[in-house]
Amino acid sequence: MIKVLLIFLIACFGYSDYFTGKSLQTRPLVLGPLVGLAMGDLQTGCVIGATMELALMGAVGVGAALPPEVVSGGILGTAFAIAGHKDAGMAVALGLPIAMLVMLLRNFLFIAIVPLFANRADQYAEKGDIKGVSRMHWYGGIFGMYLPMAILVAVAYYLGSGVMENILDAIPQFVQDGLTISAGILLALGFAILLRMILNKKIAAFFSYWICNDSIFKPSGIGSSNH
């Protein structure tokens, strides 16, 4: 039960990033080592966290885009892999489907639960109660979204750790080797997804202009006001 509590606290820490100004607490690079520390294997947690970070590097919400839910995927993928004594390849193979499934739950909460707090905030706004609006903002985020998801992560680990260990042990070695190889490919895929977001014909000209005119890409003194 201690590990379940620690997983819950790590999930709370990860989801609190949405209230702390985007300090990247959601990323597997941060959460992986914490899970490894909680599971008694810090080194494996660091390796898995870094590997999953590369694989999920492009999982960033931009506009209406809905990326995989990286907190749950990073935590549970790392925890299940360490519990089953598997490598980073298995963690990525487990973490990506988990992240996609939890994304559906997150969207459900956005659609069905969070609007209840938003409607209440509208009522406070009509009365000019600024403190009431502020409370609904916090309550909606904590109780309508991130606390339920943190509880889900802890419950999923509690219910699934033993089951996942048995499943992982039953997977043939050649399949595990294939997953390890595919994890290496996913790292390149993570970079490709990220580059696809920022390198396209609509904005490439602006990057080219910045690179050509930024002084850090020029020899000292060239293009400066003194020459």
Tab-separated table of N, CA and C in Angstrom, residues 31-185:
chain	number	residue	atom	x	y	z
A	31	LEU	N	8.783	12.582	-14.052
A	31	LEU	CA	8.016	11.615	-13.265
A	31	LEU	C	8.684	10.244	-13.214
A	32	GLY	N	9.399	9.860	-14.283
A	32	GLY	CA	10.051	8.554	-14.313
A	32	GLY	C	11.001	8.331	-13.150
A	33	PRO	N	11.943	9.256	-12.900
A	33	PRO	CA	12.837	9.076	-11.753
A	33	PRO	C	12.103	9.036	-10.418
A	34	LEU	N	11.023	9.814	-10.287
A	34	LEU	CA	10.256	9.786	-9.041
A	34	LEU	C	9.604	8.423	-8.834
A	35	VAL	N	9.056	7.863	-9.917
A	35	VAL	CA	8.474	6.521	-9.824
A	35	VAL	C	9.561	5.503	-9.502
A	36	GLY	N	10.708	5.629	-10.150
A	36	GLY	CA	11.814	4.722	-9.864
A	36	GLY	C	12.242	4.793	-8.408
A	37	LEU	N	12.261	6.011	-7.861
A	37	LEU	CA	12.622	6.182	-6.453
A	37	LEU	C	11.590	5.511	-5.552
A	38	ALA	N	10.301	5.684	-5.898
A	38	ALA	CA	9.236	5.072	-5.104
A	38	ALA	C	9.259	3.550	-5.205
A	39	MET	N	9.682	3.037	-6.353
A	39	MET	CA	9.707	1.592	-6.579
A	39	MET	C	11.028	0.959	-6.145
A	40	GLY	N	11.964	1.778	-5.660
A	40	GLY	CA	13.240	1.256	-5.198
A	40	GLY	C	14.248	0.991	-6.286
A	41	ASP	N	14.063	1.600	-7.461
A	41	ASP	CA	15.013	1.405	-8.573
A	41	ASP	C	15.137	2.729	-9.329
A	42	LEU	N	15.885	3.634	-8.738
A	42	LEU	CA	16.014	4.978	-9.303
A	42	LEU	C	16.670	4.953	-10.672
A	43	GLN	N	17.696	4.131	-10.851
A	43	GLN	CA	18.410	4.109	-12.125
A	43	GLN	C	17.482	3.702	-13.269
A	44	THR	N	16.711	2.631	-13.069
A	44	THR	CA	15.778	2.205	-14.118
A	44	THR	C	14.715	3.269	-14.361
A	45	GLY	N	14.261	3.935	-13.285
A	45	GLY	CA	13.285	5.007	-13.446
A	45	GLY	C	13.816	6.140	-14.299
A	46	CYS	N	15.089	6.482	-14.123
A	46	CYS	CA	15.708	7.538	-14.929
A	46	CYS	C	15.806	7.119	-16.396
A	47	VAL	N	16.222	5.879	-16.632
A	47	VAL	CA	16.370	5.393	-18.006
A	47	VAL	C	15.014	5.348	-18.703
A	48	ILE	N	14.020	4.780	-18.023
A	48	ILE	CA	12.687	4.671	-18.621
A	48	ILE	C	12.078	6.053	-18.819
A	49	GLY	N	12.238	6.938	-17.841
A	49	GLY	CA	11.687	8.287	-17.967
A	49	GLY	C	12.269	9.033	-19.151
A	50	ALA	N	13.581	8.918	-19.348
A	50	ALA	CA	14.225	9.588	-20.483
A	50	ALA	C	13.767	8.986	-21.804
A	51	THR	N	13.632	7.655	-21.840
A	51	THR	CA	13.194	6.992	-23.071
A	51	THR	C	11.765	7.385	-23.424
A	52	MET	N	10.880	7.396	-22.431
A	52	MET	CA	9.488	7.762	-22.685
A	52	MET	C	9.362	9.239	-23.045
A	53	GLU	N	10.232	10.062	-22.480
A	53	GLU	CA	10.212	11.483	-22.836
A	53	GLU	C	10.503	11.679	-24.317
A	54	LEU	N	11.482	10.939	-24.828
A	54	LEU	CA	11.803	11.040	-26.243
A	54	LEU	C	10.647	10.543	-27.102
A	55	ALA	N	10.018	9.446	-26.664
A	55	ALA	CA	8.908	8.887	-27.433
A	55	ALA	C	7.689	9.793	-27.416
A	56	LEU	N	7.480	10.524	-26.312
A	56	LEU	CA	6.293	11.374	-26.155
A	56	LEU	C	6.631	12.852	-26.283
A	57	MET	N	7.789	13.157	-26.859
A	57	MET	CA	8.218	14.548	-26.946
A	57	MET	C	7.219	15.403	-27.721
A	58	GLY	N	6.601	14.803	-28.743
A	58	GLY	CA	5.640	15.556	-29.547
A	58	GLY	C	4.240	15.565	-28.982
A	59	ALA	N	4.036	14.940	-27.812
A	59	ALA	CA	2.704	14.880	-27.203
A	59	ALA	C	2.437	16.163	-26.428
A	60	VAL	N	2.185	17.231	-27.157
A	60	VAL	CA	1.952	18.553	-26.566
A	60	VAL	C	0.660	19.105	-27.154
A	61	GLY	N	-0.217	19.573	-26.278
A	61	GLY	CA	-1.482	20.132	-26.752
A	61	GLY	C	-1.284	21.498	-27.388
A	62	VAL	N	-1.673	21.635	-28.619
A	62	VAL	CA	-1.594	22.909	-29.333
A	62	VAL	C	-2.973	23.190	-29.931
A	63	GLY	N	-3.615	24.265	-29.460
A	63	GLY	CA	-4.950	24.571	-29.954
A	63	GLY	C	-5.927	23.471	-29.575
A	64	ALA	N	-6.631	22.947	-30.567
A	64	ALA	CA	-7.621	21.898	-30.319
A	64	ALA	C	-7.027	20.500	-30.386
A	65	ALA	N	-5.707	20.385	-30.571
A	65	ALA	CA	-5.063	19.071	-30.646
A	65	ALA	C	-5.155	18.372	-29.295
A	66	LEU	N	-5.388	17.065	-29.307
A	66	LEU	CA	-5.528	16.283	-28.088
A	66	LEU	C	-4.406	15.246	-28.029
A	67	PRO	N	-3.325	15.559	-27.331
A	67	PRO	CA	-2.203	14.622	-27.247
A	67	PRO	C	-2.500	13.517	-26.239
A	68	PRO	N	-1.739	12.437	-26.244
A	68	PRO	CA	-1.883	11.410	-25.203
A	68	PRO	C	-1.676	12.001	-23.814
A	69	GLU	N	-2.282	11.383	-22.810
A	69	GLU	CA	-2.216	11.875	-21.437
A	69	GLU	C	-0.899	11.389	-20.830
A	70	VAL	N	0.105	12.243	-20.863
A	70	VAL	CA	1.476	11.816	-20.571
A	70	VAL	C	1.707	11.497	-19.103
A	71	VAL	N	0.953	12.088	-18.189
A	71	VAL	CA	1.178	11.832	-16.764
A	71	VAL	C	0.868	10.372	-16.435
A	72	SER	N	-0.318	9.927	-16.788
A	72	SER	CA	-0.705	8.544	-16.503
A	72	SER	C	0.164	7.560	-17.279
A	73	GLY	N	0.420	7.851	-18.546
A	73	GLY	CA	1.245	6.956	-19.345
A	73	GLY	C	2.657	6.847	-18.811
A	74	GLY	N	3.236	7.982	-18.420
A	74	GLY	CA	4.596	7.975	-17.894
A	74	GLY	C	4.702	7.249	-16.565
A	75	ILE	N	3.751	7.516	-15.671
A	75	ILE	CA	3.808	6.913	-14.335
A	75	ILE	C	3.532	5.409	-14.394
A	76	LEU	N	2.420	5.030	-15.020
A	76	LEU	CA	2.038	3.616	-15.030
A	76	LEU	C	2.962	2.786	-15.908
A	77	GLY	N	3.380	3.344	-17.047
A	77	GLY	CA	4.325	2.605	-17.889
A	77	GLY	C	5.610	2.314	-17.148
A	78	THR	N	6.120	3.296	-16.435
A	78	THR	CA	7.354	3.111	-15.661
A	78	THR	C	7.145	2.150	-14.499
A	79	ALA	N	6.043	2.337	-13.765
A	79	ALA	CA	5.787	1.503	-12.586
A	79	ALA	C	5.588	0.039	-12.958
A	80	PHE	N	4.797	-0.222	-13.995
A	80	PHE	CA	4.549	-1.605	-14.394
A	80	PHE	C	5.822	-2.273	-14.916
A	81	ALA	N	6.617	-1.513	-15.666
A	81	ALA	CA	7.855	-2.079	-16.203
A	81	ALA	C	8.825	-2.422	-15.083
A	82	ILE	N	8.967	-1.539	-14.102
A	82	ILE	CA	9.871	-1.811	-12.985
A	82	ILE	C	9.353	-2.981	-12.157
A	83	ALA	N	8.039	-3.012	-11.908
A	83	ALA	CA	7.459	-4.103	-11.120
A	83	ALA	C	7.665	-5.446	-11.810
A	84	GLY	N	7.623	-5.454	-13.142
A	84	GLY	CA	7.809	-6.678	-13.888
A	84	GLY	C	9.244	-6.943	-14.285
A	85	HIS	N	10.157	-6.083	-13.819
A	85	HIS	CA	11.595	-6.221	-14.109
A	85	HIS	C	11.852	-6.215	-15.628
A	86	LYS	N	11.188	-5.275	-16.329
A	86	LYS	CA	11.350	-5.155	-17.769
A	86	LYS	C	12.103	-3.880	-18.098
A	87	ASP	N	12.445	-3.723	-19.393
A	87	ASP	CA	13.272	-2.591	-19.800
A	87	ASP	C	12.423	-1.441	-20.315
A	88	ALA	N	13.106	-0.408	-20.828
A	88	ALA	CA	12.418	0.797	-21.297
A	88	ALA	C	11.513	0.514	-22.486
A	89	GLY	N	11.888	-0.450	-23.322
A	89	GLY	CA	11.053	-0.783	-24.465
A	89	GLY	C	9.680	-1.248	-24.048
A	90	MET	N	9.618	-2.087	-23.017
A	90	MET	CA	8.335	-2.551	-22.508
A	90	MET	C	7.560	-1.408	-21.865
A	91	ALA	N	8.264	-0.510	-21.187
A	91	ALA	CA	7.596	0.627	-20.558
A	91	ALA	C	6.915	1.506	-21.596
A	92	VAL	N	7.595	1.755	-22.712
A	92	VAL	CA	7.005	2.559	-23.781
A	92	VAL	C	5.810	1.830	-24.387
A	93	ALA	N	5.951	0.512	-24.590
A	93	ALA	CA	4.862	-0.274	-25.160
A	93	ALA	C	3.634	-0.257	-24.262
A	94	LEU	N	3.832	-0.189	-22.947
A	94	LEU	CA	2.716	-0.115	-22.010
A	94	LEU	C	2.206	1.309	-21.847
A	95	GLY	N	3.132	2.255	-21.812
A	95	GLY	CA	2.756	3.635	-21.507
A	95	GLY	C	1.925	4.303	-22.585
A	96	LEU	N	2.222	4.058	-23.858
A	96	LEU	CA	1.495	4.729	-24.938
A	96	LEU	C	0.016	4.355	-24.974
A	97	PRO	N	-0.348	3.063	-24.918
A	97	PRO	CA	-1.789	2.741	-24.885
A	97	PRO	C	-2.493	3.289	-23.651
A	98	ILE	N	-1.802	3.257	-22.498
A	98	ILE	CA	-2.392	3.816	-21.280
A	98	ILE	C	-2.670	5.296	-21.461
A	99	ALA	N	-1.709	6.015	-22.037
A	99	ALA	CA	-1.876	7.457	-22.253
A	99	ALA	C	-3.043	7.757	-23.186
A	100	MET	N	-3.234	6.920	-24.190
A	100	MET	CA	-4.339	7.134	-25.120
A	100	MET	C	-5.685	6.854	-24.452
A	101	LEU	N	-5.752	5.806	-23.624
A	101	LEU	CA	-7.002	5.477	-22.945
A	101	LEU	C	-7.393	6.546	-21.928
A	102	VAL	N	-6.422	7.012	-21.156
A	102	VAL	CA	-6.715	8.023	-20.141
A	102	VAL	C	-7.083	9.352	-20.802
A	103	MET	N	-6.582	9.585	-22.007
A	103	MET	CA	-6.988	10.784	-22.738
A	103	MET	C	-8.496	10.806	-22.933
A	104	LEU	N	-9.101	9.646	-23.177
A	104	LEU	CA	-10.556	9.569	-23.340
A	104	LEU	C	-11.263	9.954	-22.045
A	105	LEU	N	-10.756	9.493	-20.919
A	105	LEU	CA	-11.345	9.864	-19.633
A	105	LEU	C	-11.210	11.355	-19.393
A	106	ARG	N	-10.049	11.908	-19.695
A	106	ARG	CA	-9.834	13.342	-19.509
A	106	ARG	C	-10.835	14.147	-20.337
A	107	ASN	N	-11.072	13.710	-21.565
A	107	ASN	CA	-12.030	14.405	-22.415
A	107	ASN	C	-13.445	14.300	-21.850
A	108	PHE	N	-13.781	13.133	-21.275
A	108	PHE	CA	-15.096	12.970	-20.650
A	108	PHE	C	-15.263	13.942	-19.483
A	109	LEU	N	-14.226	14.066	-18.656
A	109	LEU	CA	-14.297	14.993	-17.528
A	109	LEU	C	-14.453	16.430	-18.018
A	110	PHE	N	-13.738	16.782	-19.094
A	110	PHE	CA	-13.860	18.123	-19.665
A	110	PHE	C	-15.290	18.392	-20.129
A	111	ILE	N	-15.917	17.370	-20.691
A	111	ILE	CA	-17.246	17.549	-21.287
A	111	ILE	C	-18.359	17.481	-20.251
A	112	ALA	N	-18.251	16.543	-19.283
A	112	ALA	CA	-19.362	16.254	-18.390
A	112	ALA	C	-19.232	16.860	-16.992
A	113	ILE	N	-18.016	16.976	-16.473
A	113	ILE	CA	-17.852	17.379	-15.074
A	113	ILE	C	-17.418	18.834	-14.929
A	114	VAL	N	-16.379	19.216	-15.643
A	114	VAL	CA	-15.857	20.585	-15.514
A	114	VAL	C	-16.909	21.654	-15.824
A	115	PRO	N	-17.791	21.466	-16.832
A	115	PRO	CA	-18.820	22.483	-17.087
A	115	PRO	C	-19.743	22.748	-15.900
A	116	LEU	N	-19.904	21.776	-14.994
A	116	LEU	CA	-20.725	22.005	-13.802
A	116	LEU	C	-20.124	23.115	-12.947
A	117	PHE	N	-18.818	23.089	-12.802
A	117	PHE	CA	-18.138	24.143	-12.036
A	117	PHE	C	-18.146	25.455	-12.816
A	118	ALA	N	-18.015	25.362	-14.139
A	118	ALA	CA	-18.032	26.580	-14.963
A	118	ALA	C	-19.391	27.269	-14.876
A	119	ASN	N	-20.470	26.489	-14.891
A	119	ASN	CA	-21.804	27.082	-14.775
A	119	ASN	C	-21.991	27.746	-13.417
A	120	ARG	N	-21.476	27.127	-12.396
A	120	ARG	CA	-21.547	27.727	-11.063
A	120	ARG	C	-20.738	29.015	-11.014
A	121	ALA	N	-19.588	29.022	-11.683
A	121	ALA	CA	-18.780	30.238	-11.736
A	121	ALA	C	-19.519	31.354	-12.440
A	122	ASP	N	-20.292	31.027	-13.480
A	122	ASP	CA	-21.094	32.042	-14.173
A	122	ASP	C	-22.107	32.673	-13.227
A	123	GLN	N	-22.691	31.855	-12.369
A	123	GLN	CA	-23.663	32.389	-11.409
A	123	GLN	C	-23.010	33.351	-10.421
A	124	TYR	N	-21.811	32.986	-9.980
A	124	TYR	CA	-21.081	33.900	-9.090
A	124	TYR	C	-20.711	35.187	-9.830
A	125	ALA	N	-20.344	35.050	-11.101
A	125	ALA	CA	-19.957	36.224	-11.878
A	125	ALA	C	-21.133	37.190	-12.033
A	126	GLU	N	-22.329	36.665	-12.231
A	126	GLU	CA	-23.504	37.515	-12.357
A	126	GLU	C	-23.773	38.298	-11.078
A	127	LYS	N	-23.373	37.732	-9.938
A	127	LYS	CA	-23.555	38.407	-8.654
A	127	LYS	C	-22.368	39.302	-8.299
A	128	GLY	N	-21.328	39.264	-9.137
A	128	GLY	CA	-20.138	40.051	-8.854
A	128	GLY	C	-19.266	39.457	-7.764
A	129	ASP	N	-19.424	38.163	-7.509
A	129	ASP	CA	-18.647	37.483	-6.473
A	129	ASP	C	-17.359	36.936	-7.086
A	130	ILE	N	-16.307	37.741	-7.047
A	130	ILE	CA	-15.035	37.343	-7.650
A	130	ILE	C	-14.420	36.165	-6.908
A	131	LYS	N	-14.534	36.133	-5.597
A	131	LYS	CA	-13.974	35.025	-4.823
A	131	LYS	C	-14.683	33.721	-5.169
A	132	GLY	N	-15.976	33.777	-5.406
A	132	GLY	CA	-16.712	32.580	-5.797
A	132	GLY	C	-16.248	32.054	-7.145
A	133	VAL	N	-16.016	32.972	-8.082
A	133	VAL	CA	-15.501	32.563	-9.396
A	133	VAL	C	-14.138	31.909	-9.239
A	134	SER	N	-13.289	32.494	-8.402
A	134	SER	CA	-11.951	31.938	-8.176
A	134	SER	C	-12.029	30.543	-7.556
A	135	ARG	N	-12.955	30.369	-6.609
A	135	ARG	CA	-13.110	29.054	-5.980
A	135	ARG	C	-13.523	28.005	-7.005
A	136	MET	N	-14.449	28.362	-7.881
A	136	MET	CA	-14.898	27.411	-8.896
A	136	MET	C	-13.764	27.052	-9.854
A	137	HIS	N	-12.884	28.021	-10.101
A	137	HIS	CA	-11.728	27.734	-10.955
A	137	HIS	C	-10.851	26.658	-10.311
A	138	TRP	N	-10.575	26.819	-9.029
A	138	TRP	CA	-9.733	25.848	-8.332
A	138	TRP	C	-10.460	24.524	-8.139
A	139	TYR	N	-11.711	24.583	-7.700
A	139	TYR	CA	-12.463	23.354	-7.458
A	139	TYR	C	-12.659	22.571	-8.748
A	140	GLY	N	-12.952	23.284	-9.826
A	140	GLY	CA	-13.160	22.606	-11.100
A	140	GLY	C	-11.912	21.894	-11.575
A	141	GLY	N	-10.761	22.532	-11.384
A	141	GLY	CA	-9.516	21.912	-11.803
A	141	GLY	C	-9.117	20.745	-10.924
A	142	ILE	N	-9.290	20.923	-9.591
A	142	ILE	CA	-8.828	19.890	-8.657
A	142	ILE	C	-9.820	18.730	-8.574
A	143	PHE	N	-11.074	19.035	-8.231
A	143	PHE	CA	-12.047	17.976	-7.980
A	143	PHE	C	-12.748	17.506	-9.249
A	144	GLY	N	-12.776	18.351	-10.255
A	144	GLY	CA	-13.446	17.967	-11.492
A	144	GLY	C	-12.533	17.346	-12.525
A	145	MET	N	-11.223	17.425	-12.314
A	145	MET	CA	-10.308	16.954	-13.340
A	145	MET	C	-9.132	16.177	-12.742
A	146	TYR	N	-8.240	16.832	-12.049
A	146	TYR	CA	-6.934	16.250	-11.783
A	146	TYR	C	-6.902	15.319	-10.576
A	147	LEU	N	-7.699	15.567	-9.546
A	147	LEU	CA	-7.760	14.624	-8.436
A	147	LEU	C	-8.374	13.294	-8.871
A	148	PRO	N	-9.491	13.293	-9.618
A	148	PRO	CA	-10.011	12.006	-10.117
A	148	PRO	C	-9.000	11.245	-10.974
A	149	MET	N	-8.234	11.962	-11.778
A	149	MET	CA	-7.249	11.284	-12.620
A	149	MET	C	-6.091	10.737	-11.798
A	150	ALA	N	-5.686	11.454	-10.748
A	150	ALA	CA	-4.627	10.952	-9.866
A	150	ALA	C	-5.096	9.704	-9.134
A	151	ILE	N	-6.364	9.712	-8.693
A	151	ILE	CA	-6.933	8.531	-8.041
A	151	ILE	C	-6.972	7.362	-9.019
A	152	LEU	N	-7.344	7.648	-10.265
A	152	LEU	CA	-7.381	6.598	-11.290
A	152	LEU	C	-6.011	5.962	-11.476
A	153	VAL	N	-4.963	6.779	-11.502
A	153	VAL	CA	-3.598	6.256	-11.676
A	153	VAL	C	-3.239	5.333	-10.518
A	154	ALA	N	-3.548	5.766	-9.282
A	154	ALA	CA	-3.219	4.951	-8.113
A	154	ALA	C	-4.017	3.651	-8.104
A	155	VAL	N	-5.312	3.735	-8.413
A	155	VAL	CA	-6.158	2.531	-8.429
A	155	VAL	C	-5.712	1.582	-9.536
A	156	ALA	N	-5.360	2.138	-10.701
A	156	ALA	CA	-4.910	1.302	-11.818
A	156	ALA	C	-3.633	0.557	-11.437
A	157	TYR	N	-2.730	1.234	-10.738
A	157	TYR	CA	-1.510	0.547	-10.308
A	157	TYR	C	-1.836	-0.529	-9.278
A	158	TYR	N	-2.724	-0.220	-8.324
A	158	TYR	CA	-3.074	-1.174	-7.271
A	158	TYR	C	-3.729	-2.425	-7.853
A	159	LEU	N	-4.661	-2.230	-8.777
A	159	LEU	CA	-5.388	-3.356	-9.351
A	159	LEU	C	-4.594	-4.081	-10.429
A	160	GLY	N	-3.705	-3.342	-11.092
A	160	GLY	CA	-3.062	-3.920	-12.258
A	160	GLY	C	-1.641	-4.402	-12.076
A	161	SER	N	-1.004	-4.086	-10.943
A	161	SER	CA	0.409	-4.438	-10.804
A	161	SER	C	0.623	-5.946	-10.871
A	162	GLY	N	-0.156	-6.706	-10.104
A	162	GLY	CA	-0.008	-8.152	-10.137
A	162	GLY	C	-0.388	-8.751	-11.472
A	163	VAL	N	-1.485	-8.246	-12.031
A	163	VAL	CA	-1.939	-8.733	-13.332
A	163	VAL	C	-0.909	-8.433	-14.408
A	164	MET	N	-0.374	-7.208	-14.389
A	164	MET	CA	0.590	-6.822	-15.405
A	164	MET	C	1.881	-7.634	-15.276
A	165	GLU	N	2.289	-7.951	-14.060
A	165	GLU	CA	3.483	-8.781	-13.894
A	165	GLU	C	3.283	-10.140	-14.546
A	166	ASN	N	2.113	-10.736	-14.333
A	166	ASN	CA	1.828	-12.045	-14.946
A	166	ASN	C	1.790	-11.952	-16.465
A	167	ILE	N	1.176	-10.866	-16.972
A	167	ILE	CA	1.095	-10.686	-18.425
A	167	ILE	C	2.484	-10.505	-19.022
A	168	LEU	N	3.297	-9.692	-18.373
A	168	LEU	CA	4.644	-9.441	-18.877
A	168	LEU	C	5.490	-10.709	-18.852
A	169	ASP	N	5.316	-11.513	-17.801
A	169	ASP	CA	6.085	-12.760	-17.724
A	169	ASP	C	5.654	-13.754	-18.801
A	170	ALA	N	4.390	-13.630	-19.255
A	170	ALA	CA	3.873	-14.570	-20.250
A	170	ALA	C	4.248	-14.183	-21.680
A	171	ILE	N	4.743	-12.967	-21.866
A	171	ILE	CA	5.105	-12.520	-23.217
A	171	ILE	C	6.386	-13.215	-23.661
A	172	PRO	N	6.392	-13.848	-24.835
A	172	PRO	CA	7.609	-14.536	-25.314
A	172	PRO	C	8.788	-13.572	-25.431
A	173	GLN	N	9.974	-14.102	-25.286
A	173	GLN	CA	11.174	-13.282	-25.299
A	173	GLN	C	11.362	-12.563	-26.627
A	174	PHE	N	11.022	-13.239	-27.739
A	174	PHE	CA	11.233	-12.597	-29.036
A	174	PHE	C	10.308	-11.394	-29.205
A	175	VAL	N	9.122	-11.446	-28.582
A	175	VAL	CA	8.221	-10.296	-28.625
A	175	VAL	C	8.798	-9.151	-27.794
A	176	GLN	N	9.342	-9.483	-26.639
A	176	GLN	CA	9.958	-8.454	-25.797
A	176	GLN	C	11.139	-7.801	-26.508
A	177	ASP	N	11.927	-8.618	-27.207
A	177	ASP	CA	13.048	-8.068	-27.976
A	177	ASP	C	12.541	-7.128	-29.066
A	178	GLY	N	11.450	-7.511	-29.708
A	178	GLY	CA	10.868	-6.646	-30.744
A	178	GLY	C	10.380	-5.333	-30.178
A	179	LEU	N	9.784	-5.379	-28.988
A	179	LEU	CA	9.321	-4.151	-28.354
A	179	LEU	C	10.490	-3.250	-27.981
A	180	THR	N	11.591	-3.859	-27.568
A	180	THR	CA	12.784	-3.070	-27.246
A	180	THR	C	13.308	-2.353	-28.484
A	181	ILE	N	13.311	-3.072	-29.618
A	181	ILE	CA	13.756	-2.461	-30.870
A	181	ILE	C	12.798	-1.354	-31.300
A	182	SER	N	11.491	-1.621	-31.164
A	182	SER	CA	10.503	-0.612	-31.573
A	182	SER	C	10.596	0.632	-30.708
A	183	ALA	N	11.007	0.466	-29.451
A	183	ALA	CA	11.176	1.638	-28.583
A	183	ALA	C	12.228	2.580	-29.146
A	184	GLY	N	13.283	2.000	-29.726
A	184	GLY	CA	14.299	2.838	-30.366
A	184	GLY	C	13.747	3.592	-31.555
A	185	ILE	N	12.838	2.950	-32.295
A	185	ILE	CA	12.202	3.631	-33.432
A	185	ILE	C	11.276	4.739	-32.950
